[in-house]
Short mmCIF file of C-alpha atoms in Angstrom, two decimals:
data_model
loop_
_atom_site.label_atom_id
_atom_site.label_comp_id
_atom_site.label_asym_id
_atom_site.label_seq_id
_atom_site.Cartn_x
_atom_site.Cartn_y
_atom_site.Cartn_z
CA UNK D 20 11.95 -8.82 -32.07
CA UNK D 21 12.84 -5.02 -32.55
CA UNK D 22 13.65 -2.82 -35.07
CA UNK D 23 16.34 0.07 -34.27
CA UNK D 24 14.31 2.86 -35.03
CA UNK D 25 11.38 0.99 -32.37
CA UNK D 26 14.24 1.18 -29.93
CA UNK D 27 15.06 4.82 -30.33
CA UNK D 28 11.30 5.24 -30.34
CA UNK D 29 10.76 3.70 -27.34
CA UNK D 30 13.81 5.22 -25.01
CA UNK D 31 13.09 8.79 -26.83
CA UNK D 32 16.62 8.76 -28.67
CA UNK D 33 17.46 10.27 -31.86
CA UNK D 34 17.62 8.30 -35.75
CA UNK D 35 20.17 9.90 -37.30
CA UNK D 36 21.66 7.31 -40.17
CA UNK D 37 20.90 3.86 -38.78
CA UNK D 38 22.55 5.18 -35.90
CA UNK D 39 19.98 5.59 -32.59
CA UNK D 40 21.26 7.92 -30.12
CA UNK D 41 19.63 7.58 -26.09
CA UNK D 42 21.41 9.73 -23.78
CA UNK D 43 20.69 7.09 -20.64
CA UNK D 44 22.56 4.18 -19.02
CA UNK D 45 21.43 0.90 -20.28
CA UNK D 46 18.03 -0.21 -17.84
CA UNK D 47 17.75 -3.84 -17.63
CA UNK D 48 14.64 -3.27 -19.93
CA UNK D 49 16.49 -1.48 -22.54
CA UNK D 50 19.28 -4.81 -22.57
CA UNK D 51 16.41 -7.08 -22.85
CA UNK D 52 15.56 -4.97 -25.71
CA UNK D 53 18.99 -4.56 -27.23
CA UNK D 54 19.08 -8.43 -27.20
CA UNK D 55 15.80 -8.74 -29.27
CA UNK D 56 17.01 -6.26 -32.02
CA UNK D 57 15.85 -8.40 -35.09
CA UNK D 58 19.50 -7.23 -37.22
CA UNK D 59 22.51 -5.61 -36.60
CA UNK D 60 25.36 -4.59 -33.86
CA UNK D 61 24.27 -2.25 -30.83
CA UNK D 62 27.06 -0.15 -29.07
CA UNK D 63 26.21 1.58 -25.94
CA UNK D 64 28.65 3.71 -24.42
CA UNK D 65 27.60 5.43 -21.13
CA UNK D 66 29.65 7.39 -18.17
CA UNK D 67 33.47 6.45 -19.88
CA UNK D 68 31.85 2.67 -21.09
CA UNK D 69 31.37 0.79 -23.81
CA UNK D 70 29.02 -2.07 -25.13
CA UNK D 71 29.21 -3.61 -28.27
CA UNK D 72 26.80 -6.23 -29.31
CA UNK D 73 27.67 -7.51 -33.18
CA UNK D 74 25.10 -9.76 -34.45
CA UNK D 75 26.16 -12.09 -36.93
CA UNK D 76 23.48 -15.05 -38.46
CA UNK D 77 25.05 -17.63 -35.96
CA UNK D 78 26.57 -15.79 -33.21
CA UNK D 79 26.65 -12.32 -31.04
CA UNK D 80 30.04 -11.08 -30.41
CA UNK D 81 30.06 -9.05 -26.96
CA UNK D 82 32.31 -6.70 -25.78
CA UNK D 83 32.17 -5.16 -22.71
CA UNK D 84 35.00 -2.06 -22.35
CA UNK D 85 35.45 0.90 -19.37
CA UNK D 86 38.09 3.35 -18.68
CA UNK D 87 38.93 5.83 -16.17
CA UNK D 88 41.52 8.46 -16.44
CA UNK D 89 43.73 8.30 -13.16
CA UNK D 90 45.92 11.20 -11.72
CA UNK D 91 47.68 10.48 -7.85
CA UNK D 92 49.94 12.03 -6.12
CA UNK D 93 52.58 10.73 -3.77
CA UNK D 94 55.24 11.88 -2.10
CA UNK D 95 58.12 10.37 -4.33
CA UNK D 96 58.51 8.66 -7.51
CA UNK D 97 59.35 5.02 -5.04
CA UNK D 98 56.29 5.56 -3.04
CA UNK D 99 54.14 5.94 -6.17
CA UNK D 100 55.69 2.81 -7.66
CA UNK D 101 55.00 0.61 -4.39
CA UNK D 102 51.73 2.23 -4.19
CA UNK D 103 50.57 1.29 -8.30
CA UNK D 104 51.89 -2.07 -7.86
CA UNK D 105 49.78 -2.67 -4.79
CA UNK D 106 46.56 -0.65 -6.52
CA UNK D 107 47.31 -3.11 -10.11
CA UNK D 108 46.83 -6.16 -7.54
CA UNK D 109 43.64 -5.55 -6.91
CA UNK D 110 42.22 -4.04 -9.90
CA UNK D 111 43.70 -6.76 -12.00
CA UNK D 112 41.69 -9.74 -9.14
CA UNK D 113 38.77 -7.59 -10.59
CA UNK D 114 39.29 -7.99 -14.42
CA UNK D 115 40.45 -4.77 -14.55
CA UNK D 116 43.90 -3.18 -15.77
CA UNK D 117 45.40 0.05 -14.29
CA UNK D 118 48.23 1.54 -17.16
CA UNK D 119 50.20 4.66 -16.61
CA UNK D 120 53.53 5.85 -15.59
CA UNK D 121 55.08 7.81 -12.07
CA UNK D 122 56.48 10.62 -12.96
CA UNK D 123 59.57 11.92 -11.07
CA UNK D 124 58.15 14.74 -8.65
CA UNK D 125 56.26 11.20 -7.66
CA UNK D 126 52.76 12.16 -9.52
CA UNK D 127 51.13 9.20 -11.37
CA UNK D 128 48.98 9.68 -14.56
CA UNK D 129 47.74 6.77 -16.63
CA UNK D 130 44.06 4.92 -16.59
CA UNK D 131 42.41 2.02 -15.45
CA UNK D 132 40.46 -0.12 -18.34
CA UNK D 133 38.17 -3.15 -17.95
CA UNK D 134 37.67 -5.56 -21.29
CA UNK D 135 35.56 -8.08 -21.96
CA UNK D 136 35.28 -9.80 -25.28
CA UNK D 137 33.04 -13.05 -25.70
CA UNK D 138 31.14 -14.65 -28.86
CA UNK D 139 28.11 -15.95 -28.02
CA UNK D 140 26.12 -18.36 -29.96
CA UNK D 141 22.58 -17.39 -31.70
CA UNK D 142 20.99 -20.40 -30.32
CA UNK D 143 21.50 -19.58 -26.56
CA UNK D 144 18.06 -18.45 -25.31
CA UNK D 145 17.56 -14.26 -24.88
CA UNK D 146 17.36 -14.64 -21.05
CA UNK D 147 20.96 -15.60 -20.83
CA UNK D 148 22.36 -13.42 -23.40
CA UNK D 149 20.61 -10.30 -21.47
CA UNK D 150 22.38 -12.11 -18.24
CA UNK D 151 25.29 -12.30 -19.23
CA UNK D 152 25.68 -8.41 -20.57
CA UNK D 153 23.75 -7.75 -17.15
CA UNK D 154 26.95 -9.19 -15.73
CA UNK D 155 29.73 -7.82 -17.82
CA UNK D 156 28.31 -4.12 -17.57
CA UNK D 157 27.75 -4.44 -13.72
CA UNK D 158 31.58 -5.37 -14.06
CA UNK D 159 32.65 -2.04 -16.23
CA UNK D 160 30.09 0.14 -14.09
CA UNK D 161 32.67 -1.19 -10.75
CA UNK D 162 35.15 1.38 -12.35
CA UNK D 163 34.15 4.68 -11.24
CA UNK D 164 33.33 2.90 -7.34
CA UNK D 165 37.49 1.44 -7.34
CA UNK D 166 38.60 4.53 -8.88
CA UNK D 167 37.18 6.44 -5.86
CA UNK D 168 38.35 4.12 -3.35
CA UNK D 169 41.61 3.52 -4.99
CA UNK D 170 42.47 6.92 -5.99
CA UNK D 171 40.87 9.34 -3.67
CA UNK D 172 42.21 12.08 -6.02
CA UNK D 173 41.38 10.82 -9.49
CA UNK D 174 39.05 12.84 -11.43
CA UNK D 175 37.75 12.62 -14.61
CA UNK D 176 34.95 13.47 -17.07
CA UNK D 177 31.95 11.94 -17.46
CA UNK D 178 29.39 11.25 -20.56
CA UNK D 179 26.19 9.30 -20.98
CA UNK D 180 25.27 8.21 -24.47
CA UNK D 181 23.84 4.48 -25.81
CA UNK D 182 24.32 4.21 -29.38
CA UNK D 183 22.39 1.46 -31.45
CA UNK D 184 24.01 1.17 -35.21
CA UNK D 185 22.77 -1.67 -37.58
#
């Protein structure tokens, strides 16, 4: 079992009021360490995405979210609405949601979001919990790739931070 302060030391994070901040994207090794934390909750945020794992006595509640702001120009509002519907269908198949509005000048402003929530019994072995986390992080990680492909004009800010809260 690993304590949050040990995790913080291991990844050169800064501990402040029981919150460990690590400025790097979670690696497989880091995920293994996160699921081995002896108590508390884990909140990981990187590149506009977040991973939240709340440890209870009998279960882990896992929530993985990701989002990206979108701005795309079309010639008309009608073209915008048709183009956005097509993109919504593609994103829905991936488990992502597209929200926003087409302006009268044909500009679309909105965001792509990914959300996964699940409660995992604590008696599931750590390897299985780690695999589930890795799988969900990969899906959230696909947002920039999907956005670049579907919205070539996209713009957005990126920040990389990892938080562990006990």
